[in-house]
Amino acid sequence: MSRLADDIERVQLGMAAGLLGHAAELLADRRVTESELHYLASRLSESLRDVKRVADSRGARLAQPGP
């Protein structure tokens, strides 16, 4: 189960990194539309929620005493 969680976290963090790269490109384009910015903001919000979940999960694991 732990390995599955690690794999999911890896995918979520990778997607966040890719989205940040896309956001930088989109924001550099002065012709970006309001609709495109709204879509970007929605995806960034979802990604931030996932990354926060990963951080909370890892923080909870760190707080537990080891065997």
Short mmCIF file of N, CA, C and O in Angstrom, two decimals:
data_model
loop_
_atom_site.label_atom_id
_atom_site.label_comp_id
_atom_site.label_asym_id
_atom_site.label_seq_id
_atom_site.Cartn_x
_atom_site.Cartn_y
_atom_site.Cartn_z
N MET A 1 0.82 -1.19 0.00
CA MET A 1 0.00 0.00 0.00
C MET A 1 0.87 1.25 0.00
O MET A 1 0.57 2.22 -0.68
N SER A 2 1.95 1.22 0.75
CA SER A 2 2.85 2.36 0.82
C SER A 2 3.47 2.66 -0.54
O SER A 2 3.63 3.82 -0.93
N ARG A 3 3.82 1.63 -1.28
CA ARG A 3 4.43 1.80 -2.60
C ARG A 3 3.42 2.43 -3.56
O ARG A 3 3.79 3.30 -4.35
N LEU A 4 2.16 2.02 -3.47
CA LEU A 4 1.12 2.60 -4.31
C LEU A 4 0.95 4.08 -4.00
O LEU A 4 0.86 4.91 -4.91
N ALA A 5 0.94 4.42 -2.72
CA ALA A 5 0.83 5.83 -2.32
C ALA A 5 2.01 6.63 -2.84
O ALA A 5 1.85 7.75 -3.34
N ASP A 6 3.21 6.06 -2.76
CA ASP A 6 4.39 6.74 -3.27
C ASP A 6 4.29 6.95 -4.78
O ASP A 6 4.66 8.02 -5.28
N ASP A 7 3.79 5.97 -5.50
CA ASP A 7 3.63 6.09 -6.95
C ASP A 7 2.62 7.19 -7.30
O ASP A 7 2.86 7.99 -8.21
N ILE A 8 1.53 7.23 -6.58
CA ILE A 8 0.51 8.26 -6.82
C ILE A 8 1.08 9.64 -6.52
O ILE A 8 0.88 10.58 -7.29
N GLU A 9 1.80 9.75 -5.41
CA GLU A 9 2.43 11.03 -5.07
C GLU A 9 3.41 11.46 -6.16
O GLU A 9 3.44 12.63 -6.54
N ARG A 10 4.18 10.52 -6.66
CA ARG A 10 5.16 10.83 -7.71
C ARG A 10 4.46 11.37 -8.96
O ARG A 10 4.90 12.35 -9.56
N VAL A 11 3.36 10.76 -9.34
CA VAL A 11 2.59 11.22 -10.50
C VAL A 11 2.03 12.61 -10.24
O VAL A 11 2.13 13.50 -11.10
N GLN A 12 1.46 12.82 -9.07
CA GLN A 12 0.88 14.13 -8.75
C GLN A 12 1.94 15.22 -8.75
O GLN A 12 1.70 16.31 -9.29
N LEU A 13 3.09 14.96 -8.19
CA LEU A 13 4.16 15.96 -8.16
C LEU A 13 4.71 16.20 -9.56
O LEU A 13 5.04 17.34 -9.91
N GLY A 14 4.80 15.17 -10.36
CA GLY A 14 5.25 15.33 -11.75
C GLY A 14 4.27 16.16 -12.56
O GLY A 14 4.67 17.02 -13.35
N MET A 15 2.99 15.92 -12.37
CA MET A 15 1.97 16.70 -13.06
C MET A 15 2.04 18.17 -12.62
O MET A 15 1.89 19.07 -13.45
N ALA A 16 2.28 18.40 -11.35
CA ALA A 16 2.40 19.78 -10.85
C ALA A 16 3.58 20.48 -11.50
O ALA A 16 3.48 21.64 -11.91
N ALA A 17 4.69 19.79 -11.62
CA ALA A 17 5.88 20.38 -12.25
C ALA A 17 5.60 20.72 -13.72
O ALA A 17 5.97 21.80 -14.19
N GLY A 18 4.95 19.83 -14.41
CA GLY A 18 4.60 20.08 -15.81
C GLY A 18 3.65 21.25 -15.95
O GLY A 18 3.78 22.08 -16.86
N LEU A 19 2.69 21.33 -15.06
CA LEU A 19 1.72 22.41 -15.09
C LEU A 19 2.38 23.76 -14.82
O LEU A 19 2.05 24.77 -15.44
N LEU A 20 3.35 23.78 -13.92
CA LEU A 20 4.06 25.02 -13.65
C LEU A 20 4.81 25.51 -14.89
O LEU A 20 4.84 26.71 -15.18
N GLY A 21 5.41 24.58 -15.62
CA GLY A 21 6.08 24.94 -16.87
C GLY A 21 5.11 25.51 -17.88
O GLY A 21 5.38 26.52 -18.54
N HIS A 22 3.96 24.87 -18.00
CA HIS A 22 2.92 25.34 -18.92
C HIS A 22 2.42 26.72 -18.49
O HIS A 22 2.20 27.60 -19.33
N ALA A 23 2.25 26.91 -17.20
CA ALA A 23 1.77 28.19 -16.68
C ALA A 23 2.74 29.31 -17.02
O ALA A 23 2.33 30.40 -17.44
N ALA A 24 4.02 29.06 -16.87
CA ALA A 24 5.03 30.07 -17.18
C ALA A 24 4.95 30.47 -18.65
O ALA A 24 5.01 31.66 -18.99
N GLU A 25 4.80 29.48 -19.53
CA GLU A 25 4.69 29.77 -20.96
C GLU A 25 3.43 30.56 -21.28
O GLU A 25 3.46 31.54 -22.02
N LEU A 26 2.32 30.14 -20.70
CA LEU A 26 1.04 30.79 -20.97
C LEU A 26 1.05 32.23 -20.46
O LEU A 26 0.57 33.15 -21.13
N LEU A 27 1.58 32.44 -19.28
CA LEU A 27 1.59 33.77 -18.69
C LEU A 27 2.56 34.71 -19.42
O LEU A 27 2.39 35.94 -19.36
N ALA A 28 3.53 34.17 -20.11
CA ALA A 28 4.46 35.00 -20.88
C ALA A 28 3.83 35.47 -22.20
O ALA A 28 4.31 36.42 -22.80
N ASP A 29 2.77 34.82 -22.61
CA ASP A 29 2.09 35.15 -23.86
C ASP A 29 1.08 36.28 -23.60
O ASP A 29 0.10 36.08 -22.89
N ARG A 30 1.31 37.42 -24.17
CA ARG A 30 0.43 38.58 -23.96
C ARG A 30 -0.93 38.41 -24.65
O ARG A 30 -1.84 39.19 -24.40
N ARG A 31 -1.07 37.40 -25.51
CA ARG A 31 -2.33 37.20 -26.23
C ARG A 31 -3.23 36.18 -25.54
O ARG A 31 -4.25 35.79 -26.09
N VAL A 32 -2.87 35.76 -24.34
CA VAL A 32 -3.66 34.76 -23.63
C VAL A 32 -5.07 35.30 -23.35
O VAL A 32 -5.24 36.48 -23.05
N THR A 33 -6.04 34.42 -23.48
CA THR A 33 -7.43 34.85 -23.29
C THR A 33 -7.87 34.66 -21.84
O THR A 33 -7.25 33.91 -21.08
N GLU A 34 -8.95 35.31 -21.49
CA GLU A 34 -9.52 35.16 -20.15
C GLU A 34 -9.92 33.70 -19.90
O GLU A 34 -9.71 33.17 -18.82
N SER A 35 -10.45 33.07 -20.91
CA SER A 35 -10.86 31.66 -20.80
C SER A 35 -9.66 30.76 -20.52
O SER A 35 -9.73 29.84 -19.70
N GLU A 36 -8.55 31.02 -21.22
CA GLU A 36 -7.33 30.24 -21.00
C GLU A 36 -6.78 30.45 -19.59
O GLU A 36 -6.34 29.50 -18.94
N LEU A 37 -6.83 31.68 -19.12
CA LEU A 37 -6.36 31.97 -17.76
C LEU A 37 -7.25 31.30 -16.72
O LEU A 37 -6.75 30.79 -15.71
N HIS A 38 -8.54 31.29 -16.97
CA HIS A 38 -9.46 30.63 -16.04
C HIS A 38 -9.18 29.13 -15.98
O HIS A 38 -9.13 28.53 -14.90
N TYR A 39 -8.97 28.53 -17.14
CA TYR A 39 -8.66 27.11 -17.20
C TYR A 39 -7.35 26.82 -16.46
O TYR A 39 -7.26 25.89 -15.66
N LEU A 40 -6.34 27.66 -16.69
CA LEU A 40 -5.05 27.50 -16.02
C LEU A 40 -5.21 27.61 -14.50
O LEU A 40 -4.69 26.79 -13.75
N ALA A 41 -5.95 28.62 -14.05
CA ALA A 41 -6.16 28.81 -12.61
C ALA A 41 -6.86 27.60 -12.00
O ALA A 41 -6.52 27.17 -10.89
N SER A 42 -7.81 27.04 -12.72
CA SER A 42 -8.52 25.85 -12.22
C SER A 42 -7.58 24.66 -12.08
O SER A 42 -7.60 23.95 -11.07
N ARG A 43 -6.75 24.43 -13.10
CA ARG A 43 -5.80 23.31 -13.04
C ARG A 43 -4.75 23.54 -11.96
O ARG A 43 -4.35 22.61 -11.26
N LEU A 44 -4.27 24.79 -11.81
CA LEU A 44 -3.29 25.09 -10.76
C LEU A 44 -3.90 24.85 -9.39
O LEU A 44 -3.23 24.34 -8.48
N SER A 45 -5.15 25.22 -9.21
CA SER A 45 -5.83 25.00 -7.93
C SER A 45 -5.93 23.50 -7.62
O SER A 45 -5.67 23.07 -6.49
N GLU A 46 -6.31 22.71 -8.61
CA GLU A 46 -6.38 21.26 -8.42
C GLU A 46 -5.01 20.69 -8.06
O GLU A 46 -4.88 19.86 -7.17
N SER A 47 -4.00 21.16 -8.77
CA SER A 47 -2.65 20.66 -8.54
C SER A 47 -2.15 21.05 -7.15
O SER A 47 -1.54 20.25 -6.45
N LEU A 48 -2.43 22.28 -6.75
CA LEU A 48 -2.02 22.73 -5.42
C LEU A 48 -2.69 21.90 -4.33
O LEU A 48 -2.07 21.53 -3.33
N ARG A 49 -3.96 21.56 -4.55
CA ARG A 49 -4.69 20.71 -3.59
C ARG A 49 -4.01 19.34 -3.49
O ARG A 49 -3.81 18.81 -2.38
N ASP A 50 -3.61 18.77 -4.63
CA ASP A 50 -2.93 17.47 -4.63
C ASP A 50 -1.57 17.56 -3.92
O ASP A 50 -1.22 16.68 -3.12
N VAL A 51 -0.80 18.60 -4.22
CA VAL A 51 0.52 18.75 -3.62
C VAL A 51 0.39 18.96 -2.11
O VAL A 51 1.18 18.42 -1.33
N LYS A 52 -0.61 19.72 -1.69
CA LYS A 52 -0.86 19.90 -0.25
C LYS A 52 -1.19 18.57 0.41
O LYS A 52 -0.71 18.26 1.50
N ARG A 53 -1.98 17.75 -0.27
CA ARG A 53 -2.33 16.43 0.26
C ARG A 53 -1.08 15.57 0.43
O ARG A 53 -0.91 14.88 1.44
N VAL A 54 -0.18 15.63 -0.55
CA VAL A 54 1.08 14.89 -0.47
C VAL A 54 1.89 15.39 0.73
O VAL A 54 2.39 14.59 1.52
N ALA A 55 2.01 16.70 0.87
CA ALA A 55 2.79 17.27 1.97
C ALA A 55 2.18 16.90 3.32
O ALA A 55 2.90 16.54 4.26
N ASP A 56 0.86 16.98 3.43
CA ASP A 56 0.19 16.61 4.68
C ASP A 56 0.43 15.14 5.00
O ASP A 56 0.70 14.78 6.15
N SER A 57 0.32 14.30 3.99
CA SER A 57 0.52 12.86 4.18
C SER A 57 1.94 12.55 4.63
O SER A 57 2.16 11.78 5.57
N ARG A 58 2.91 13.17 3.97
CA ARG A 58 4.31 12.94 4.34
C ARG A 58 4.60 13.49 5.73
O ARG A 58 5.33 12.87 6.50
N GLY A 59 4.02 14.64 6.03
CA GLY A 59 4.22 15.21 7.36
C GLY A 59 3.64 14.33 8.45
O GLY A 59 4.24 14.15 9.52
N ALA A 60 2.48 13.72 8.18
CA ALA A 60 1.88 12.81 9.15
C ALA A 60 2.74 11.59 9.35
O ALA A 60 2.88 11.09 10.47
N ARG A 61 3.34 11.09 8.26
CA ARG A 61 4.22 9.92 8.38
C ARG A 61 5.48 10.25 9.17
O ARG A 61 5.98 9.42 9.91
N LEU A 62 6.00 11.47 9.01
CA LEU A 62 7.20 11.86 9.72
C LEU A 62 6.93 12.01 11.22
O LEU A 62 7.81 11.79 12.04
N ALA A 63 5.70 12.39 11.56
CA ALA A 63 5.34 12.62 12.95
C ALA A 63 5.16 11.31 13.72
O ALA A 63 5.17 11.30 14.95
N GLN A 64 4.99 10.20 13.01
CA GLN A 64 4.79 8.91 13.67
C GLN A 64 6.13 8.34 14.14
O GLN A 64 7.13 8.42 13.43
N PRO A 65 6.15 7.77 15.34
CA PRO A 65 7.41 7.16 15.81
C PRO A 65 7.75 5.94 14.97
O PRO A 65 6.87 5.21 14.51
N GLY A 66 9.00 5.74 14.72
CA GLY A 66 9.47 4.60 13.93
C GLY A 66 9.40 3.31 14.70
O GLY A 66 9.23 3.30 15.91
N PRO A 67 9.53 2.16 13.98
CA PRO A 67 9.46 0.85 14.65
C PRO A 67 10.66 0.57 15.52
O PRO A 67 11.69 1.10 15.41
#
